[in-house]
Tab-separated table of C-alpha atoms and ligand atoms in Angstrom:
chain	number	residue	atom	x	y	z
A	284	UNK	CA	121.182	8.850	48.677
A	285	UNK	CA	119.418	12.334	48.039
A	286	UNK	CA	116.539	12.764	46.332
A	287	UNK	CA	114.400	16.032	46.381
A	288	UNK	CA	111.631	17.659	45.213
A	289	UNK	CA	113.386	20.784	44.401
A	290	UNK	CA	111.459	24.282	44.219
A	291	UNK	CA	111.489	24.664	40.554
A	292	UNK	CA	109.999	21.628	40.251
A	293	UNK	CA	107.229	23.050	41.884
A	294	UNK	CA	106.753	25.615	39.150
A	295	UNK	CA	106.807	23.728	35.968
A	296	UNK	CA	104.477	23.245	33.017
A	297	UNK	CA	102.859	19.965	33.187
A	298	UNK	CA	98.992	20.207	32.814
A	299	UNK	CA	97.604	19.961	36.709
A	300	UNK	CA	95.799	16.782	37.442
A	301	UNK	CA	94.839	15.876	40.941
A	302	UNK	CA	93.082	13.045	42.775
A	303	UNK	CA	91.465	12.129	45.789
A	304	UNK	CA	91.948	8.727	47.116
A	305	UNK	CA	89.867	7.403	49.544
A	306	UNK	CA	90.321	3.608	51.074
A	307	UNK	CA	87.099	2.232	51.326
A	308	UNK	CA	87.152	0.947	54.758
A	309	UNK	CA	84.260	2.637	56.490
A	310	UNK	CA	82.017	5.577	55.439
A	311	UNK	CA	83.197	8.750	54.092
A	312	UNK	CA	83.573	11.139	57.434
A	313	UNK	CA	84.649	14.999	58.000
A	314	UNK	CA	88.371	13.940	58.048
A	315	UNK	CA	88.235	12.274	54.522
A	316	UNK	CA	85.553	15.462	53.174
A	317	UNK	CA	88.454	17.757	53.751
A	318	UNK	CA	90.981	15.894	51.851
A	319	UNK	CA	88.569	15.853	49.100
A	320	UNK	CA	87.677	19.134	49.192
A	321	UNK	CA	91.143	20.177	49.309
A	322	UNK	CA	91.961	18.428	46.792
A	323	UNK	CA	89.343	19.529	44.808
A	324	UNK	CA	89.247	22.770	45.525
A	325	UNK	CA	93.040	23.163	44.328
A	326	UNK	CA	92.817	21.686	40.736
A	327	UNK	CA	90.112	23.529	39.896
A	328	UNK	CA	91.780	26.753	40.876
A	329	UNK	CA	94.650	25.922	38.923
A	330	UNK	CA	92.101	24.578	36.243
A	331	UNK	CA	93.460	21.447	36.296
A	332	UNK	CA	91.559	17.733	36.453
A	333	UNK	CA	90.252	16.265	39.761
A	334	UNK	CA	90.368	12.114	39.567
A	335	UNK	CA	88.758	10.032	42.502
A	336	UNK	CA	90.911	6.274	42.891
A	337	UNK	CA	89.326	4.034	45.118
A	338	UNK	CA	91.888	2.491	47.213
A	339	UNK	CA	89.838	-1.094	47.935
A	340	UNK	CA	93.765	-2.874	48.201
A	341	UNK	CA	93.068	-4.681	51.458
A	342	UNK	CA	89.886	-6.352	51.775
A	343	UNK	CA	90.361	-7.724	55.734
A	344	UNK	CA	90.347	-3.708	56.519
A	345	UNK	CA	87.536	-2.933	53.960
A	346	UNK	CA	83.706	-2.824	54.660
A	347	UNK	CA	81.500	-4.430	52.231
A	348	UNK	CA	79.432	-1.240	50.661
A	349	UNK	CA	81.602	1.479	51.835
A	350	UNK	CA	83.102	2.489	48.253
A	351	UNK	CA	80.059	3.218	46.925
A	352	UNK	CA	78.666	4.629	49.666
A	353	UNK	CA	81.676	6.922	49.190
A	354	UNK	CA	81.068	8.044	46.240
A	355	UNK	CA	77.645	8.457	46.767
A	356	UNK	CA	78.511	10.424	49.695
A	357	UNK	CA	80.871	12.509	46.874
A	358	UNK	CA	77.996	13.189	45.098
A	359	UNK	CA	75.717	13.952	47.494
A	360	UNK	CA	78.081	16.839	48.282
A	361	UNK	CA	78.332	17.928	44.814
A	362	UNK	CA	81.737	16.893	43.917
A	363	UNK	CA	82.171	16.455	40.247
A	364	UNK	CA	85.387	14.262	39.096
A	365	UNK	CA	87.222	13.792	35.938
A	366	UNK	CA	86.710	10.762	33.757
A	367	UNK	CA	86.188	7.012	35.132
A	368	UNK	CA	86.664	6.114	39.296
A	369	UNK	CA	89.593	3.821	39.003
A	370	UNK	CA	89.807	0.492	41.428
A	371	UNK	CA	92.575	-0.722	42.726
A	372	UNK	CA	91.383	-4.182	43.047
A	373	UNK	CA	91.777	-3.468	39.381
A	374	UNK	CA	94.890	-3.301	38.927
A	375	UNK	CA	96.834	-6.037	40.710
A	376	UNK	CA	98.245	-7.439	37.245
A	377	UNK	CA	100.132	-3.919	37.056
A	378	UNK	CA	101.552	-3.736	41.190
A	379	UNK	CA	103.223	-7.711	39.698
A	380	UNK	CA	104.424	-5.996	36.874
A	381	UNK	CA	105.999	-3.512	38.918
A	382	UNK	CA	107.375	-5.722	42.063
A	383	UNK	CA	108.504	-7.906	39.030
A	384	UNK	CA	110.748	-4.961	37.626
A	385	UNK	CA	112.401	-3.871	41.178
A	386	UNK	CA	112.970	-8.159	41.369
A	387	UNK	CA	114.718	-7.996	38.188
A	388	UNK	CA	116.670	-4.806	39.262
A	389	UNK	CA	117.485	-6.286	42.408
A	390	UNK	CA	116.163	-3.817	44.201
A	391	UNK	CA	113.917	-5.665	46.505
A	392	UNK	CA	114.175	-9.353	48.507
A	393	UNK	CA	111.946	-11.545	49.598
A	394	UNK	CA	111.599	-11.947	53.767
A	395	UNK	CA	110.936	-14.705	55.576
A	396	UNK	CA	110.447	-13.127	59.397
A	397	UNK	CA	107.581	-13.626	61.097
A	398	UNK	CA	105.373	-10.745	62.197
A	399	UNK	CA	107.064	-11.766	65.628
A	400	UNK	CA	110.228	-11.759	64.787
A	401	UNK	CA	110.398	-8.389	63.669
A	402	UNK	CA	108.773	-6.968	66.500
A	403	UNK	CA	111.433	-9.071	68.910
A	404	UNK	CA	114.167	-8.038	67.217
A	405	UNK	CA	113.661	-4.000	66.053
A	406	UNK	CA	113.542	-0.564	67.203
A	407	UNK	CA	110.390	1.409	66.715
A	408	UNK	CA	110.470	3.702	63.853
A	409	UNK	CA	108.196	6.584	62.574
A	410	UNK	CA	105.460	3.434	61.153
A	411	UNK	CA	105.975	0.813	63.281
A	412	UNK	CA	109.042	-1.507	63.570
A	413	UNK	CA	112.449	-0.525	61.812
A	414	UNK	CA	113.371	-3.779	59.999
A	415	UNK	CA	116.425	-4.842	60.870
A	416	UNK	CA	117.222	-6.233	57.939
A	417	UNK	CA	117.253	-9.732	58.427
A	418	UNK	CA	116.678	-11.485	55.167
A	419	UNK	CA	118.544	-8.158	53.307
A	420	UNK	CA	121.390	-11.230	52.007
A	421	UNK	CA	119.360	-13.653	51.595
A	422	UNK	CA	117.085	-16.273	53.326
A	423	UNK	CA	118.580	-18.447	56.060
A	424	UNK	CA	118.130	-22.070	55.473
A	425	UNK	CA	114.572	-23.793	55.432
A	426	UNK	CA	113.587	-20.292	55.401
A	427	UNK	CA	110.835	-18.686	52.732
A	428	UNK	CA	109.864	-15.542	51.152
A	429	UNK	CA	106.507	-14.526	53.150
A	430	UNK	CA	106.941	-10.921	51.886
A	431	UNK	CA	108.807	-8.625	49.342
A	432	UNK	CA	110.984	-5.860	50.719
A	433	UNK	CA	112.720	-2.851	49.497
A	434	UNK	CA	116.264	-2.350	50.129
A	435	UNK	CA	116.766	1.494	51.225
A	436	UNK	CA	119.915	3.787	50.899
A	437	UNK	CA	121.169	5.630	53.604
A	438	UNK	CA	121.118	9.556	53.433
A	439	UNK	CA	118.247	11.873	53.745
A	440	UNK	CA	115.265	12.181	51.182
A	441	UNK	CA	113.698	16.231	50.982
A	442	UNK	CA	110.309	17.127	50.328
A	443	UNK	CA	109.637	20.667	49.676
A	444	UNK	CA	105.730	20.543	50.455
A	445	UNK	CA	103.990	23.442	48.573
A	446	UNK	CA	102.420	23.586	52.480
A	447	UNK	CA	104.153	22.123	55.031
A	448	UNK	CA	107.726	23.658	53.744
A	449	UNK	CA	110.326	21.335	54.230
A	450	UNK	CA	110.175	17.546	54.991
A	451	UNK	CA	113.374	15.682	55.763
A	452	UNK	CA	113.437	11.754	56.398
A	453	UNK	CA	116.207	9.502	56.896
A	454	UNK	CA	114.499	6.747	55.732
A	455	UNK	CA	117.208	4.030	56.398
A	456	UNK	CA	116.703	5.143	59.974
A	457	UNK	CA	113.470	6.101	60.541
A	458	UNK	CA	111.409	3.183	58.564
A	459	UNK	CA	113.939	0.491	57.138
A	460	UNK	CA	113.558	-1.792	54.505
A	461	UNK	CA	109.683	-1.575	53.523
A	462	UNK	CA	107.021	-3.962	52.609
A	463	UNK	CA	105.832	-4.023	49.148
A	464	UNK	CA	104.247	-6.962	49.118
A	465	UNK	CA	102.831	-8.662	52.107
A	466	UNK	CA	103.198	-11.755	53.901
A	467	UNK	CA	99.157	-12.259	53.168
A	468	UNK	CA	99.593	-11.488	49.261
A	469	UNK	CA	98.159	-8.419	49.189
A	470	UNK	CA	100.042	-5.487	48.061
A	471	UNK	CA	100.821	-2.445	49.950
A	472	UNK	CA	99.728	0.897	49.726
A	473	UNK	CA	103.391	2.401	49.045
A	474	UNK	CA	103.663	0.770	45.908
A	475	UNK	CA	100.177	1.116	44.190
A	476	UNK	CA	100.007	4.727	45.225
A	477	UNK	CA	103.187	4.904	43.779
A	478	UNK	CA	102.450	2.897	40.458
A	479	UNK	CA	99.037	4.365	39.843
A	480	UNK	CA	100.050	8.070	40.288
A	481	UNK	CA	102.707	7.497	37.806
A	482	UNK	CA	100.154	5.494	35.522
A	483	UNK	CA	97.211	7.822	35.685
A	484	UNK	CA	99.418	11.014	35.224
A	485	UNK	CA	98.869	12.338	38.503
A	486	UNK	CA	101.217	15.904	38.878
A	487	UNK	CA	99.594	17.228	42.335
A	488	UNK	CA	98.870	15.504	45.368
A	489	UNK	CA	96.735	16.726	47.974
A	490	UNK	CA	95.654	14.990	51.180
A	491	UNK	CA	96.214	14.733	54.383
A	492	UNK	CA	99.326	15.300	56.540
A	493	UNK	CA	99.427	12.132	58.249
A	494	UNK	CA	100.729	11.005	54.779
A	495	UNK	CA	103.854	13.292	55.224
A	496	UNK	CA	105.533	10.684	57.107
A	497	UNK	CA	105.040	7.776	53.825
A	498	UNK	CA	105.924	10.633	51.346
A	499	UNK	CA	109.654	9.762	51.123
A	500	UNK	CA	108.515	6.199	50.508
A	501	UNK	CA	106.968	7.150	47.242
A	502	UNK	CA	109.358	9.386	46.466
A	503	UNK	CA	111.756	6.855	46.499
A	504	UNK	CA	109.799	4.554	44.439
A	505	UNK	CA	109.114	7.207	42.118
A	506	UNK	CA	112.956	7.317	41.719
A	507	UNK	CA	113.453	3.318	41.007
A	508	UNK	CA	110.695	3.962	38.456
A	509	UNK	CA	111.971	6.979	36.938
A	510	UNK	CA	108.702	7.858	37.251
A	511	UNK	CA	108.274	11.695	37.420
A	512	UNK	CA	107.741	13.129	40.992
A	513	UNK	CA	104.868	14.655	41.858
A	514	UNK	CA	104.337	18.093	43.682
A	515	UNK	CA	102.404	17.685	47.291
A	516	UNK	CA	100.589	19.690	49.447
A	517	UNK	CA	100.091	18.207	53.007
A	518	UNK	CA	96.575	19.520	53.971
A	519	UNK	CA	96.306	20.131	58.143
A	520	UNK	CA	94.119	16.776	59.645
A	521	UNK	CA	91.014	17.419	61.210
A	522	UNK	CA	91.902	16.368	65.245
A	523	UNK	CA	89.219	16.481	67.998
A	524	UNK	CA	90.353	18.667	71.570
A	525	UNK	CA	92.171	16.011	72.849
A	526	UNK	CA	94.430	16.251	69.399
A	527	UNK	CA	92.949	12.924	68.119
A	528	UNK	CA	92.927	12.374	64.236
A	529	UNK	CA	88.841	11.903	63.671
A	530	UNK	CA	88.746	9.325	61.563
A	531	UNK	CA	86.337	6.086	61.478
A	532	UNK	CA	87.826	4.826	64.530
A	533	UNK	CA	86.921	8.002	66.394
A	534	UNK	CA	84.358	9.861	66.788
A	535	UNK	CA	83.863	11.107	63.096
A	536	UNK	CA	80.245	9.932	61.970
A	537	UNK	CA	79.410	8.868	58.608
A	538	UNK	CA	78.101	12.194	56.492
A	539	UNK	CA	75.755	10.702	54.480
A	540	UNK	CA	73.573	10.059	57.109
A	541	UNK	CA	73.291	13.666	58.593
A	542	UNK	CA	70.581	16.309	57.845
A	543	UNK	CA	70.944	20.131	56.115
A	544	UNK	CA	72.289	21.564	59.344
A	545	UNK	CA	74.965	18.867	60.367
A	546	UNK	CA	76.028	19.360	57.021
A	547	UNK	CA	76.114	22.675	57.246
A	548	UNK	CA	78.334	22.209	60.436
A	549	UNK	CA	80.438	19.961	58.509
A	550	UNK	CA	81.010	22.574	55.236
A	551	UNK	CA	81.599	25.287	57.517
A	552	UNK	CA	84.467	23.234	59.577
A	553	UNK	CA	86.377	22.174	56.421
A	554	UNK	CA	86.031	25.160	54.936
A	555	UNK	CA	87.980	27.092	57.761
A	556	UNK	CA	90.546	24.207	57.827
A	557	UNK	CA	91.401	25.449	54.384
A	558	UNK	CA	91.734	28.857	55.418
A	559	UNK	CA	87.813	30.156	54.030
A	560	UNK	CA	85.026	32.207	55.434
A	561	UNK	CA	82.321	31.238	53.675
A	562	UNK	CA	78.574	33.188	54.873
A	563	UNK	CA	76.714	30.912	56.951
A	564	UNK	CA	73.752	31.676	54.663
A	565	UNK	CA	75.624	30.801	51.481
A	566	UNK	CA	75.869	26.813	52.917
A	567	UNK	CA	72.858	26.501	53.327
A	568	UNK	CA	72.105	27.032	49.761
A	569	UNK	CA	72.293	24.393	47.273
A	570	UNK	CA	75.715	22.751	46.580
A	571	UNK	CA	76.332	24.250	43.134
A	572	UNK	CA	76.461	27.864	44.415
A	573	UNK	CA	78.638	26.668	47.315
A	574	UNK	CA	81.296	25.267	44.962
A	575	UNK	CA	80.863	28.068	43.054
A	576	UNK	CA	81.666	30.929	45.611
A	577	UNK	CA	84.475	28.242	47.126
A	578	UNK	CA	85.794	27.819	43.888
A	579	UNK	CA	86.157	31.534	43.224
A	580	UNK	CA	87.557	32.246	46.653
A	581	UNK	CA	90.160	29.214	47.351
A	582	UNK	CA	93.488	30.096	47.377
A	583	UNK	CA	96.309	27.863	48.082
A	584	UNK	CA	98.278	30.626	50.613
A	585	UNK	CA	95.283	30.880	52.683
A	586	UNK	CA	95.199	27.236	54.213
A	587	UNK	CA	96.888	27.660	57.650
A	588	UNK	CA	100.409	25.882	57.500
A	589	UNK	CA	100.068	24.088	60.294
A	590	UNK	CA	99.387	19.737	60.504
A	591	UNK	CA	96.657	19.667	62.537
A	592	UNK	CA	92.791	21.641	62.431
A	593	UNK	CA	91.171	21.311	65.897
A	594	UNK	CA	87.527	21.270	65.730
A	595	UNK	CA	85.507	21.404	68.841
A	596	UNK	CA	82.786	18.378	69.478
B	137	LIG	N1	93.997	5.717	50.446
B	137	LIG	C1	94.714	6.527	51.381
B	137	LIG	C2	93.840	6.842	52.577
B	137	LIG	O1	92.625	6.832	52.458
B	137	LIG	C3	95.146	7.880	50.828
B	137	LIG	C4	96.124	7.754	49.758
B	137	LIG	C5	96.724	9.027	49.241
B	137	LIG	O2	96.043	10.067	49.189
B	137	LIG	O3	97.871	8.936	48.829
B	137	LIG	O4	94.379	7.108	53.632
């Protein structure tokens, strides 16, 4: 199997439209400000549209409140988005639709292995457990479907990240057959990323680079939907001294909470992740002028190519 991104795709026509993506599971913190305002940032320099998705696909992880007090949060920092906030709790009808298609294709199989099982019987991958294909022929007798699994190909899959460079994966050994739908009936990430990028026209994604690593994933889906592939850009993660992703389960706070000079602080520290230089005195003036001046000095070649941005605490 090869599928790649290749470089010219990374030129063509299509009309830019970007998206930020948060999961609502906690309050929006520093980590998930820079992938916004990365994201941001880089339609509107290429004039392009800017959609926010909220991700609400697995309530056990959620917190009741937190999408809205994302977007409020959004807001708050001055972030203006393109048409209607789309929910993903919205949209389960069309992740069926989809699973339903790679059934009929037989592209996928439905596993009956227990969490335990798996984690008996497999190496560890890249994301957890490489499955080791247990059900890939069927189920054994008295056995049942618990969750729906893609079949993967052997052979490497290429990203060219507009960032990062080059991204190789060898997904058959590196993350197995992968969960599309899961044992408690909710569906994963990989596929409704995958189905609503397609669906809402998404051509540039921006986020994180702890995503690099699930990027051949969608690529691959994008391929059994001949769904056209978009172009990424793997922004560095924010990391604390000891190299820790901040994120809500470390020590990033919730923003909306803070005063003028934590978010100050805050502007200042995603702004140099992308490579910027704003004045100090220019932050602490009202948002619109700061998007203004970041708008008019972003460029994409600036942002340090690196995955990780190390901000001291
Ligand atoms: N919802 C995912 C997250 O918050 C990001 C999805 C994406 O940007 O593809 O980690």
């Amino acid at each position: 199997m090869a599928i790649s991104i290749y470089p010219e795709h990374l030129t063509d026509s299509r009309k830019y439209r970007g998206r930020f993506a948060p999961s609502p599971t906690g309050a929006l913190h520093i980590g998930s400000l820079l992938a916004a305002a990365g994201s941001y940032l880089d339609a509107r320099f290429h004039q392009g549209e800017w959609l926010v998705r909220m991700e609400d696909l697995d309530p056990p992880r959620e917190q009741p409140g937190a999408a809205d007090d994302i977007l409020r949060t959004l807001e708050a920092f001055g972030f203006e988005w393109d048409g209607k906030v789309i929910y993903q709790s919205d949209r389960l009808d069309a992740y069926q639709d989809a699973l339903n298609e790679l059934i009929r294709m037989g592209a996928v199989y439905g596993c009956g292995c227990t969490r335990k099982e798996i984690a008996d019987s497999s190496i560890r991958g890249i994301d957890g457990p490489v499955y080791p294909g247990t059900c890939r022929n069927g189920l054994a007798q008295g056995r049942v479907a618990r969750a729906w699994r893609i079949r993967v190909e052997e052979g490497e899959i290429t990203l060219y990240d507009r960032l990062q460079g080059i991204y190789r994966q060898d997904m058959a050994r590196d993350v197995g057959d992968f969960v599309l739908r899961r044992a408690d009936g909710f569906f994963a990430y990989q596929l409704a990323v995958v189905v609503d990028d397609a669906w809402q026209g998404v051509t540039d994604i921006v986020r994180g680079s702890d995503l690099l690593d699930s990027t051949p994933r969608q690529m691959y889906l994008q391929k059994q939907f001949l769904a056209p592939l978009p172009r990424y850009l793997h922004l560095p993660v924010l990391v604390n001294e000891n190299g820790e992703k901040l994120s809500k389960q470390t020590l990033a706070q919730p923003i909306f909470k803070q005063g003028q000079s934590e978010r100050v602080e805050q502007l200042l520290i995603v702004f140099t992740c992308l490579g910027m230089a704003p004045p100090i005195s220019l932050l602490k003036e009202d948002l619109k002028a700061v998007w203004m001046w970041a708008i008019q000095h972003y460029h994409p070649s600036h942002i340090p190519a690196k995955r990780m941005c190390s901000v001291q605490e």
